[in-house]
Coordinates of C-alpha atoms and ligand atoms in Angstrom, one line a residue:
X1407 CA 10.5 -52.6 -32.3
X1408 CA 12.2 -55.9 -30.7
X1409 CA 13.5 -57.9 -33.3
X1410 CA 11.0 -60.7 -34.0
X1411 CA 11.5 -64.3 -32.7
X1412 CA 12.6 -67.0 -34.8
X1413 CA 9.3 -68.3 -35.5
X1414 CA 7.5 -64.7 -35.9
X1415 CA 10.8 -64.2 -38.6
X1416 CA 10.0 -67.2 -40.7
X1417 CA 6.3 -66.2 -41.1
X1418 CA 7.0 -63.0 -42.3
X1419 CA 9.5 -64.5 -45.2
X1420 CA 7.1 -67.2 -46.1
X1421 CA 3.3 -66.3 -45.7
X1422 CA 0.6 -63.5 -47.2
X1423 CA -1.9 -62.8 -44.5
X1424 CA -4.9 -61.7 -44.6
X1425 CA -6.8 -58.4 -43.3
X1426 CA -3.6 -57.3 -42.3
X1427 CA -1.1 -54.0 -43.7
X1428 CA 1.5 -55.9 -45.3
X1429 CA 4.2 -53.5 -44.6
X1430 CA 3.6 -52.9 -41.2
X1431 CA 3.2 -56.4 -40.6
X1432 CA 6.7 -56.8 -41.7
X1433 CA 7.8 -55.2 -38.2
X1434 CA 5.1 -56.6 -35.8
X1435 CA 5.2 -60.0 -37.1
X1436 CA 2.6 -62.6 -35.7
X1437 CA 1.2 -63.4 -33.0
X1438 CA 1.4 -67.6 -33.1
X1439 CA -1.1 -69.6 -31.5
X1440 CA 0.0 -73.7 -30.5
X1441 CA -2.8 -74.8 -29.1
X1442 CA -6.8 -74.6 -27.6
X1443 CA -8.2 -76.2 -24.8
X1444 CA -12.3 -75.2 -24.0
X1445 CA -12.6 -71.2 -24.5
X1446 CA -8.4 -70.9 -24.1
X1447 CA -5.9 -70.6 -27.2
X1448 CA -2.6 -70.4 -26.4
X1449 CA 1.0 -68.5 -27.6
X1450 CA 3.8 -70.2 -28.5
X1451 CA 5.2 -68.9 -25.2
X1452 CA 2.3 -70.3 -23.3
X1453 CA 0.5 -68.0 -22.7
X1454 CA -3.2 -68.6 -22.5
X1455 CA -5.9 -66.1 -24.6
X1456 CA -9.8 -66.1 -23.5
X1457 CA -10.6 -66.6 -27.5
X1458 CA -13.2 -64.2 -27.7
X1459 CA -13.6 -63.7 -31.5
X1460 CA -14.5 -67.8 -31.4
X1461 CA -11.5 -67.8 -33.9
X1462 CA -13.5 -66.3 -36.4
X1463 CA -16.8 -66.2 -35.5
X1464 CA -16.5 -70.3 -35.9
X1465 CA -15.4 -72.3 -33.3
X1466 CA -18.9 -72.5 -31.6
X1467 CA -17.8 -75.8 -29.6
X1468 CA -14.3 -74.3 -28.5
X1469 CA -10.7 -76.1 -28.7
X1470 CA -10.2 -80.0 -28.2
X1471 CA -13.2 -81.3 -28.7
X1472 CA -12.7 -85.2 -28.9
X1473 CA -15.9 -85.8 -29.8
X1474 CA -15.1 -83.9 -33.2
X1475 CA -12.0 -85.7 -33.5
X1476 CA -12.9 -89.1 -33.0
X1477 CA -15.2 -88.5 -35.8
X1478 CA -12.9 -86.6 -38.3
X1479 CA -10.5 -89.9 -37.3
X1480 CA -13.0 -92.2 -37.6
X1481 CA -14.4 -91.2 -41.1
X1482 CA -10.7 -90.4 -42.3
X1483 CA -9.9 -94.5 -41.7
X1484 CA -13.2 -95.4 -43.2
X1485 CA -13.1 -93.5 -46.4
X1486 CA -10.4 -90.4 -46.7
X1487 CA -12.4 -89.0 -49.8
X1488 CA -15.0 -89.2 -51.6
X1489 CA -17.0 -86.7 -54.0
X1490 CA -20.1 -85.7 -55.0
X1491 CA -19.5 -85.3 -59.3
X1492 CA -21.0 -87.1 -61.7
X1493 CA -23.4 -89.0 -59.7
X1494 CA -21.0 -90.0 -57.0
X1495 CA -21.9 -89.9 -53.1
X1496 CA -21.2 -91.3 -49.9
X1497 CA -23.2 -91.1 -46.6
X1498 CA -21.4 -88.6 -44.3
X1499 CA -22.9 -85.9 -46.9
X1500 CA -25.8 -87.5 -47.7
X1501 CA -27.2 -87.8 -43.5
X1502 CA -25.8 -84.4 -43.2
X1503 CA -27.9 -82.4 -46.1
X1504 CA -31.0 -84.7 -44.3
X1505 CA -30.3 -83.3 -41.0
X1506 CA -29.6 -80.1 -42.6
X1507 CA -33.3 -80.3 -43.9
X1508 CA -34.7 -81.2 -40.6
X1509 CA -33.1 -78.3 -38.6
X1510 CA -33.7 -75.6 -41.5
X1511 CA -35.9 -72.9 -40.3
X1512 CA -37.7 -72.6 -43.9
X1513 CA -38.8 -75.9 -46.3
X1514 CA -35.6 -76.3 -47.8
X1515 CA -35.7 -79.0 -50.9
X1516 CA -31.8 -79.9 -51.3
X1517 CA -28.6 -78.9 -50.2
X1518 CA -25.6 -78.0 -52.3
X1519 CA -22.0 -78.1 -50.1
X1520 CA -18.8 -76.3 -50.7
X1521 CA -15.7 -75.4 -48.5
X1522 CA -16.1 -71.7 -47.6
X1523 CA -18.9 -69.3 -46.9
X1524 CA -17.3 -67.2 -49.9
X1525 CA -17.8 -70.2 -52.2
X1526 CA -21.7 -70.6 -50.5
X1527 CA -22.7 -67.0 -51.8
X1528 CA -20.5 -67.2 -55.0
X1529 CA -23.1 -70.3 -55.2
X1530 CA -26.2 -68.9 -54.7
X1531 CA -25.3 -66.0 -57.1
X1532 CA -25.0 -68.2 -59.7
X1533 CA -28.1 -70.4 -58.7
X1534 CA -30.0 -67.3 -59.1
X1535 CA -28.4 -66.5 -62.8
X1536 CA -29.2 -69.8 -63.5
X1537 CA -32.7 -69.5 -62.2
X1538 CA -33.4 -66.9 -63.8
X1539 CA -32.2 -68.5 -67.0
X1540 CA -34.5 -71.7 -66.7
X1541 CA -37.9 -69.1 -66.3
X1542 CA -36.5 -67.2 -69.4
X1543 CA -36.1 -63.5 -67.7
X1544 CA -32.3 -63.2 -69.0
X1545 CA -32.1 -59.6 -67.6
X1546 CA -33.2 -60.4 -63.9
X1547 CA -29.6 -60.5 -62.9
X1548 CA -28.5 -57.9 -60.5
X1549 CA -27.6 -58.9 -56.7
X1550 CA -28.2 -56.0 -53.8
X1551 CA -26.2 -56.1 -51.0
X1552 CA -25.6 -53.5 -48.2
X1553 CA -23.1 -51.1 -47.8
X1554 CA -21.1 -52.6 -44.7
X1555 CA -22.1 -56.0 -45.4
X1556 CA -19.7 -58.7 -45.7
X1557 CA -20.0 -61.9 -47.4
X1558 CA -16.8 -62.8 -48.4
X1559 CA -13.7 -62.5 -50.8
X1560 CA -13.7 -64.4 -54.2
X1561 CA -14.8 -62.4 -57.4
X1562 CA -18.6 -62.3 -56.6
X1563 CA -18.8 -62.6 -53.0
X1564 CA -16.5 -59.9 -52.6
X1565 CA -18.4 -57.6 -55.1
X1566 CA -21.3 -58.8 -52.5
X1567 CA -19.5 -57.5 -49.5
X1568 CA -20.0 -53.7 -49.3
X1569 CA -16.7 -52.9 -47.2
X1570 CA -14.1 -50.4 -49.5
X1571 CA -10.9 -52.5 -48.4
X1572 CA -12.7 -55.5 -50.5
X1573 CA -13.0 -53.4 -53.3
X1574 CA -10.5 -50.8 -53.9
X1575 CA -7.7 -51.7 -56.5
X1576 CA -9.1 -55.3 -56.5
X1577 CA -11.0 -53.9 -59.4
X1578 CA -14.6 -54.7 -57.6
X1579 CA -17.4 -54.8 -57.7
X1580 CA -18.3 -56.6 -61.0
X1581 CA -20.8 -54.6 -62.7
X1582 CA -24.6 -55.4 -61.7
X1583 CA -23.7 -55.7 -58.0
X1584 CA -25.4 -52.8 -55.9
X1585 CA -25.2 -51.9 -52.7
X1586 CA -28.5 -50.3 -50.3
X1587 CA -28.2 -48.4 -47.3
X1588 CA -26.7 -50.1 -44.0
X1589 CA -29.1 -50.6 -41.5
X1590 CA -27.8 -49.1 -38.4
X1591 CA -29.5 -46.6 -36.2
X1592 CA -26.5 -45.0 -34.4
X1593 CA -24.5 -43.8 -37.7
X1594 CA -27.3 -43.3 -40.4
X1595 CA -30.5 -42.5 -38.5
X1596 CA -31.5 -39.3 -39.4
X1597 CA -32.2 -36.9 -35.9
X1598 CA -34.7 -38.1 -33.8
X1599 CA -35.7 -40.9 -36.0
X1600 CA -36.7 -43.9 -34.3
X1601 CA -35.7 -47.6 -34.9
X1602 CA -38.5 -48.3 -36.8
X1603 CA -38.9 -45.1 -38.6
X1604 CA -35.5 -45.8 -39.8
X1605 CA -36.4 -49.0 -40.7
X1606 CA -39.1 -47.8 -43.1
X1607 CA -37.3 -45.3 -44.6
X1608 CA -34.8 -47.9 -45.4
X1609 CA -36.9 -50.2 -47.1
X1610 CA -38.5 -47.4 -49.0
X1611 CA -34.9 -47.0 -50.0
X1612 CA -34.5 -50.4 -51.6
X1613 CA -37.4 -49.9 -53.1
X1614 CA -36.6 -47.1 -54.8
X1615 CA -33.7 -48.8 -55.6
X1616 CA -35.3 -51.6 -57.3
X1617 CA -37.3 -49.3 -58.9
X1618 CA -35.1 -47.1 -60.3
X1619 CA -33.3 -50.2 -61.7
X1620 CA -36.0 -51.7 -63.4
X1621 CA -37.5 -55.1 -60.9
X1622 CA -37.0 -57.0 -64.3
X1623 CA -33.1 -56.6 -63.8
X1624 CA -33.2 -57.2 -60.6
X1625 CA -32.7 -60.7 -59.2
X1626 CA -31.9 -61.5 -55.4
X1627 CA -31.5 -59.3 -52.6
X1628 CA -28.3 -61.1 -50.1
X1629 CA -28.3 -59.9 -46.1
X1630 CA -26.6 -61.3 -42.5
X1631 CA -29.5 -61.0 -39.8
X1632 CA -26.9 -59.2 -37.9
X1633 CA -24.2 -57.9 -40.1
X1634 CA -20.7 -59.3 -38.5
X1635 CA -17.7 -57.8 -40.3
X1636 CA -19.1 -54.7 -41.2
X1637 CA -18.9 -53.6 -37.0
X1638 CA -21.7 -56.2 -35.5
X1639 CA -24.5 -54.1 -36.8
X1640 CA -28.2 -55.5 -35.4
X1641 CA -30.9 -54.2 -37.8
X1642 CA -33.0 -51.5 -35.9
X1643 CA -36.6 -52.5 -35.0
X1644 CA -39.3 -54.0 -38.0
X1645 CA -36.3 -53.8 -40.0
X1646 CA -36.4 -57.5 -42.0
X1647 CA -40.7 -57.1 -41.7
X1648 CA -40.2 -54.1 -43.6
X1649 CA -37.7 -55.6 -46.2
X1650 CA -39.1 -58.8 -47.0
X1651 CA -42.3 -57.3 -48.5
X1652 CA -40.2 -55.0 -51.2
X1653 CA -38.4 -58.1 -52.4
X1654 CA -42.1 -60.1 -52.6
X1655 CA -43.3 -57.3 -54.2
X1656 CA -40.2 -57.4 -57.2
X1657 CA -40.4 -60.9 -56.9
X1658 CA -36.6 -60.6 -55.8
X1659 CA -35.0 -64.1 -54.1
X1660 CA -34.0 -63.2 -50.6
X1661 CA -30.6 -65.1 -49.4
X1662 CA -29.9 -65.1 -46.2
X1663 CA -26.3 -65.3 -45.4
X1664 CA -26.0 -67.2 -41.7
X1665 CA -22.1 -67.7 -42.4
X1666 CA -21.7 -66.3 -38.9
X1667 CA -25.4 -66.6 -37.2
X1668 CA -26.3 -69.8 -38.0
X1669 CA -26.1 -72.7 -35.6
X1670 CA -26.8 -71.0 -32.1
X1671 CA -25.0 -67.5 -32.6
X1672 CA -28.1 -65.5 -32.0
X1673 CA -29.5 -68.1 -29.3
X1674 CA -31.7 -69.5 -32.1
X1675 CA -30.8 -72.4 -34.4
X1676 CA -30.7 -69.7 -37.6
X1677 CA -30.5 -65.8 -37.2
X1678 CA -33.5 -65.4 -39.4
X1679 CA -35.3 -67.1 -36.8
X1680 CA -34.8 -64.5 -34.1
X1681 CA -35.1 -61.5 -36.5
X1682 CA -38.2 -62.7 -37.8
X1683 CA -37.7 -63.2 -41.5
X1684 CA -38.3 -66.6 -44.3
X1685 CA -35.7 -66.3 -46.5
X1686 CA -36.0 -68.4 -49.8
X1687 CA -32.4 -69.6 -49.5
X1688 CA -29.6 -69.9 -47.0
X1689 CA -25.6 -69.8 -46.7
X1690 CA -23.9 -71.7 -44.3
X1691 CA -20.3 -72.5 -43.1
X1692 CA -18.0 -71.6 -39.9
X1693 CA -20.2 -73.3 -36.9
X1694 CA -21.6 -75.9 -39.3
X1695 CA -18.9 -78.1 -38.0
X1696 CA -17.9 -75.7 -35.5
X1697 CA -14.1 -75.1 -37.7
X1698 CA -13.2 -78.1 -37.0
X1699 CA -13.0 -78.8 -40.7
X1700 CA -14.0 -76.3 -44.2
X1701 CA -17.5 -77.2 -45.0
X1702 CA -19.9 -74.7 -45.8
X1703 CA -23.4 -75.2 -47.9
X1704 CA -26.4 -73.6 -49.8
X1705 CA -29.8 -75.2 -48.7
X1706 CA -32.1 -74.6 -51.6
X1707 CA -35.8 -74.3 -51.9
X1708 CA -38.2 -76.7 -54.1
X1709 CA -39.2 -73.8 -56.8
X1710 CA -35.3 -73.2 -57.3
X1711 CA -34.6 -76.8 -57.6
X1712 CA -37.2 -77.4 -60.1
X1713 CA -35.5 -74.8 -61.8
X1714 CA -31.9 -76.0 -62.3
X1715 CA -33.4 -79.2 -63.5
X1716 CA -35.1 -78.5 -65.9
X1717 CA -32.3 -76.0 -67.0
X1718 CA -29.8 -78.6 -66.5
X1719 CA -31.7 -81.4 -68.9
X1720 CA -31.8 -78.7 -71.8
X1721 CA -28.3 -78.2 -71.4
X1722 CA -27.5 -81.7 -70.4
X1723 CA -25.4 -80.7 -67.0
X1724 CA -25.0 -78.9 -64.1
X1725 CA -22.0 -77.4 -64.4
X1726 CA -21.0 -76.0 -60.5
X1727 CA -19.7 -78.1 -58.2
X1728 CA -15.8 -78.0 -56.0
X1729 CA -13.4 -81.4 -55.5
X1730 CA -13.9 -81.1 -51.6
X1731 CA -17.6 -80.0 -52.1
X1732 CA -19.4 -82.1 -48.6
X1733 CA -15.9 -83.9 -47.9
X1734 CA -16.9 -86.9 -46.4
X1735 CA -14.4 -86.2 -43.0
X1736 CA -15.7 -82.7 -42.8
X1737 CA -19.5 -84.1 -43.0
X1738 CA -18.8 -86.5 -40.4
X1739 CA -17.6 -83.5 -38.4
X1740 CA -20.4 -81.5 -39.3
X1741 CA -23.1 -84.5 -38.1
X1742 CA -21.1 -84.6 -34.8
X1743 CA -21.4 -81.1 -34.3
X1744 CA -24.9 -81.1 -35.2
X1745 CA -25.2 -84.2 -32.6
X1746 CA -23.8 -82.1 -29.5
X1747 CA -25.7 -79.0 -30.5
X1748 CA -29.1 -80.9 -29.9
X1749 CA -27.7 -83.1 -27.1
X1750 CA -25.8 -80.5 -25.1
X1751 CA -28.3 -78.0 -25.4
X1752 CA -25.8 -75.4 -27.1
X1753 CA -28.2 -73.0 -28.6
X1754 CA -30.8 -72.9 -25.7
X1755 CA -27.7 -72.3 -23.1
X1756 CA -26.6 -69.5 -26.2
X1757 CA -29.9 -68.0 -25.6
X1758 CA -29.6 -68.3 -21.2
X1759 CA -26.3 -66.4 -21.5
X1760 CA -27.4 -63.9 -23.9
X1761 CA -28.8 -61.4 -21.1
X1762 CA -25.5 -62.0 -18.8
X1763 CA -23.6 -61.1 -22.1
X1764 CA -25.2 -58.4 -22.8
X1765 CA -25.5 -56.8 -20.2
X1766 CA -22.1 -57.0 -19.4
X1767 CA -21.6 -55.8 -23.2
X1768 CA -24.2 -52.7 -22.7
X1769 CA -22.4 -51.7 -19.6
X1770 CA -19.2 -51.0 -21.5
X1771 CA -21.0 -48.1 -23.2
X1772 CA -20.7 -45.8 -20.0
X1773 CA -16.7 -46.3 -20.9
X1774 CA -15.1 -42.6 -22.2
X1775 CA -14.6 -44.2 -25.1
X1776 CA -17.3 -46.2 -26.0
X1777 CA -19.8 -44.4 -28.7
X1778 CA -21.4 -47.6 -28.9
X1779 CA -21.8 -51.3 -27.5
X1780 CA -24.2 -53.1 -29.1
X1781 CA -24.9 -56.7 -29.6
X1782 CA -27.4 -59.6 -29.8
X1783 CA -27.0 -63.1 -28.8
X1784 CA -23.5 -63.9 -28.1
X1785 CA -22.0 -61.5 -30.3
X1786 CA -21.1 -57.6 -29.7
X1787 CA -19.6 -54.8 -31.1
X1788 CA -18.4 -51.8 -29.4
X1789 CA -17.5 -49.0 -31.0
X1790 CA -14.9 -46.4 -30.2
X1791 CA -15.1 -42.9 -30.6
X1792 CA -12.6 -39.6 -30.0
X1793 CA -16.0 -37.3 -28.9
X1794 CA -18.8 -39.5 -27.0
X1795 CA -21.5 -36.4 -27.7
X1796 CA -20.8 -36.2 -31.7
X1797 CA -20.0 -39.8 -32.4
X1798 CA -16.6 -38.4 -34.1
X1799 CA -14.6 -41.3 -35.0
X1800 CA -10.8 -41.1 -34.6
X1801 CA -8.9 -40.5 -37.5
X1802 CA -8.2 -44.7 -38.6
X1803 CA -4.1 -43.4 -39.0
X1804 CA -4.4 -43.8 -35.0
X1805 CA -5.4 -47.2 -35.3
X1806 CA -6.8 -47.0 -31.8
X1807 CA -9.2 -50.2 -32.6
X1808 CA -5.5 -52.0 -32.7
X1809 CA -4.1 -50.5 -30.2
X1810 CA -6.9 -51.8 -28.2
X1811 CA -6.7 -55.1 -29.2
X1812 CA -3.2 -55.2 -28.5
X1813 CA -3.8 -54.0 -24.4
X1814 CA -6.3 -56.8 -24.6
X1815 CA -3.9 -59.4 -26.0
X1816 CA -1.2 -58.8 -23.0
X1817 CA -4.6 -58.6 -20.6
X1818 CA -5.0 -62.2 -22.1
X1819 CA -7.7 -61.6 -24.1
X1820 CA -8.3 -62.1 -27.7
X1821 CA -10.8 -59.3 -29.6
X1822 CA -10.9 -58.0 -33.3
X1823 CA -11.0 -54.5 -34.3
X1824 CA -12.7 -54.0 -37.9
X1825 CA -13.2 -50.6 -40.0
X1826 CA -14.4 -47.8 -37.8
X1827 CA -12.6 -48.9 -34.6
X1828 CA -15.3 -51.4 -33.7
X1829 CA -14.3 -54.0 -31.5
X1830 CA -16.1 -57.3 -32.1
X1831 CA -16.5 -60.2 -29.7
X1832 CA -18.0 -63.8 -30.6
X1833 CA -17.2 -65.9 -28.0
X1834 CA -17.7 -69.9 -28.5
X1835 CA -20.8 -70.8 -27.1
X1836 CA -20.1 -73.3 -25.0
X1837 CA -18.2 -70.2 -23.0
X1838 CA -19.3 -70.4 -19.4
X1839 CA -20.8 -67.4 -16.9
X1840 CA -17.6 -67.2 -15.2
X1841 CA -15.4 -66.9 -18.4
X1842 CA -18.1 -64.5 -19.8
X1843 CA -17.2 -61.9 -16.5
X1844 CA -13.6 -62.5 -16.7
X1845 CA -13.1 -61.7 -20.7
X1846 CA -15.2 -58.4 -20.1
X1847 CA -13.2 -57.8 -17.0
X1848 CA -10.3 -58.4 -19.3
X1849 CA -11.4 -56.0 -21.8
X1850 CA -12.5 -53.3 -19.9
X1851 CA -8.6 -52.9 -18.5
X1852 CA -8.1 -52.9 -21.8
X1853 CA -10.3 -50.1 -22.2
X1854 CA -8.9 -48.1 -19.8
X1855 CA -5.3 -48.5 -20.9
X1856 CA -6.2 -47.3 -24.4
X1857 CA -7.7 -44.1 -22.5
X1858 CA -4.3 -43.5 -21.0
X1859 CA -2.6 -43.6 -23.9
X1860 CA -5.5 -41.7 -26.1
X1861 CA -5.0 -39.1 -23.5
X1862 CA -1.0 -38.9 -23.6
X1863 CA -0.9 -39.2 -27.1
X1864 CA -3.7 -36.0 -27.0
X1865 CA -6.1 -37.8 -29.7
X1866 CA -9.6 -37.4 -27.9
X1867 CA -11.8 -35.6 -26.4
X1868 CA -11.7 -37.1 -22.9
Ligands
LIG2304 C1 -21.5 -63.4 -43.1 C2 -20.3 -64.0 -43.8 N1 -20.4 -64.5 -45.0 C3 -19.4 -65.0 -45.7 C4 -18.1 -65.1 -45.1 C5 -17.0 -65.6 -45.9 O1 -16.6 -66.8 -45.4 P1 -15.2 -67.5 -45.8 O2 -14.2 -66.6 -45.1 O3 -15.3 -68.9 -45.2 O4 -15.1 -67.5 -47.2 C6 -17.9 -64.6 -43.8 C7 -16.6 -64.6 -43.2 O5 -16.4 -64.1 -42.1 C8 -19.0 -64.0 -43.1 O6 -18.9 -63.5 -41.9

């Protein structure tokens, strides 16, 4: 290993990352970004990165965007801070929950903001607890989630999140947190099953599930219309038509968790919206003000309203609620994110690119390596395998997913790799036809590196 640079040397005495193996960091050090023009990030060398991961899954309006800064100045010499306790407010959030309203895809009543898309679902867990309080059924309490879902890393959204780094030796997840079947076709399809064969048996699944529970214990049922962390996993066929009817039927509250398909990512305002579902209630963050600031929300239907009033007068408060919850700069952000979504046409040109994307995404799985490449929208996954015919994985010791995103980083490119060697690209949306060809031309050298050195270092079947 070179030594590290002076820079890469004081990160690793001074800073915890996340999502990374804290040894082995210890001798790769990081890799420091300075700046972001457009679609571009750039190395503390100089060197410029197509960001194709949209940071992380958030920066839906790319890098220097003076638009969003004039506003985050603008408010900050207005008012720097204001909050949202005890029957405080200032406009910034109070224009953004309206406009939140207007745009939601489902009659939303009331919008409660926080600072991460963790805190959002911590938040509507406890809304639900709480509901379920005010209409007196104290053992309608247990969440489901999906295995391979992700939805985040404090206590409760991380017993949410079905991925086993989240839980092992962190002591998760809390009891009454259960996790059904991951909805993907290519891994858990039984032989010969089609999508939406699969997609019944799933829901029979969860409803067995429920069932074998007791509905009475179980209260709310959390998904992503396309799971992101868990490998970019797009629900096969009939898959949310088949779900939402289970949940009806146990009278269990459906979240849906748009952290990362909200606002465009899908080519549709909300992911529910292309994947056909009405979710009671909805988490948001990341492209809410497209990371320009932390801001993040849970819009909240009348009947659940209703409920945390009354429940709130007979115990004389509502007691939830965090210092920078709807930060006024952050609001201000948000509204002038909102603002160029509509006026730019962001999601409709989202939705024009999709097939180019796509396409371009698809093609990758004639690639040796490439078990998969799936994708929806602007977002893709492509999976790597050791044996195309039997979908064998590589043994994760190899870390080829890393290795891959390393050839991509000196090809100028910027991808992740999550569990399972997946590859994962999110683009910002304002990304351009052009720059779509060049980071998949980018990433297919990539590709094709990675086979050399799969095949010197003997670990496929290629
Ligand atoms: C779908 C989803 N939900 C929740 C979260 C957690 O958001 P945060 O990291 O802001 O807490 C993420 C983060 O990637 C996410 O992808």
């Amino acid at each position: 290993m070179p030594p590290l640079s002076n820079l890469s040397a004081r990160d690793v005495e001074t800073l915890v990352h996340p999502y990374v193996n804290l040894a082995r960091f210890r001798e790769t050090g990081p890799l420091v970004i300075e700046r972001g023009q457009g679609v571009y990030v750039y190395d503390s060398d100089g060197k410029p990165y197509i960001e194709g991961m949209a940071g992380l899954w958030c920066t839906a309006l790319g890098y220097g965007n003076e638009e969003l800064v004039d506003a985050a100045a603008a408010q900050m010499r207005k008012l720097s801070f204001a909050h949202l306790f005890t029957g405080r407010s200032h406009d910034p959030a109070i224009e953004l929950a309206e406009k939140l309203k207007e745009i939601a895809p489902v009659p939303i009543s009331k919008v409660f903001f926080c600072n991460s898309g963790s805190e959002a679902n911590d938040t509507q867990v406890k809304l639900v607890w709480y509901l379920n309080n005010a209409l007196d059924r104290p053992k309608k309490k247990k969440i489901v989630s999906r295995m391979k879902a992700y939805h985040g890393v404090t206590v409760v959204a991380a017993s949410l999140t079905g991925l086993p780094g989240n839980h092992r030796d962190f002591d998760l997840p809390l009891p009454g947190f259960l996790h059904t079947a991951c909805p993907h076709h290519y891994r858990f399809a039984q032989a010969g099953e089609s999508e939406e064969d699969f997609a019944t048996r799933l829901a029979a699944e969860l409803d067995a599930l429920i069932v074998r529970e007791g509905p009475d214990t179980v209260a709310a049922f959390i998904a992503e219309p396309v799971m992101g962390a868990g490998g970019v996993i797009v629900p096969p066929k009939t898959y949310f038509e088949k779900i939402m009817p289970v949940c009806a039927r146990h009278d269990v509250f459906m979240i849906s968790d748009e952290v990362i398909c909200g606002f465009g990512r899908l080519g549709t305002t909300f992911g529910c919206e292309i994947l056909n579902f009405a979710p009671h209630s909805i988490s948001i963050a990341k492209a809410l003000s497209s990371a320009y600031l932390p801001i993040a929300g849970v819009m909240i239907p009348e009947t659940m309203y209703q409920a945390l009033l009354a429940e709130s007068k007979k115990i004389g408060v509502f007691g939830h609620g965090f210092t920078y919850g709807g930060h006024p700069v952050a609001a201000a952000v948000a509204l002038k994110a909102i603002e160029i979504y509509a006026r730019d046409r962001i999601f409709a040109k989202s939705a024009e690119r999709a097939p180019q994307f796509q396409a371009r995404l698809k093609a990758l799985g004639e690639h040796p390596l490439v078990g998969e490449a799936r994708g929806l929208g602007l977002i893709g996954g492509v999976e790597l395998v050791a044996d195309k015919t039997g979908k064998r994985s590589f043994d994760p010791q190899h870390g080829v997913g890393a290795r891959t995103v390393q050839f991509a980083e000196a090809e100028g490119l910027i991808v992740r790799s999550v569990l399972g060697d997946v590859l994962t690209l999110c683009p910002p949306l304002i990304i351009s036809p052009a720059e779509i060809d060049d980071m998949f031309d980018r990433l297919a050298r990539a590709l094709d590196k990675t086979l050399d050195w799969v095949r010197r270092e003997r670990l496929a079947q290629t």
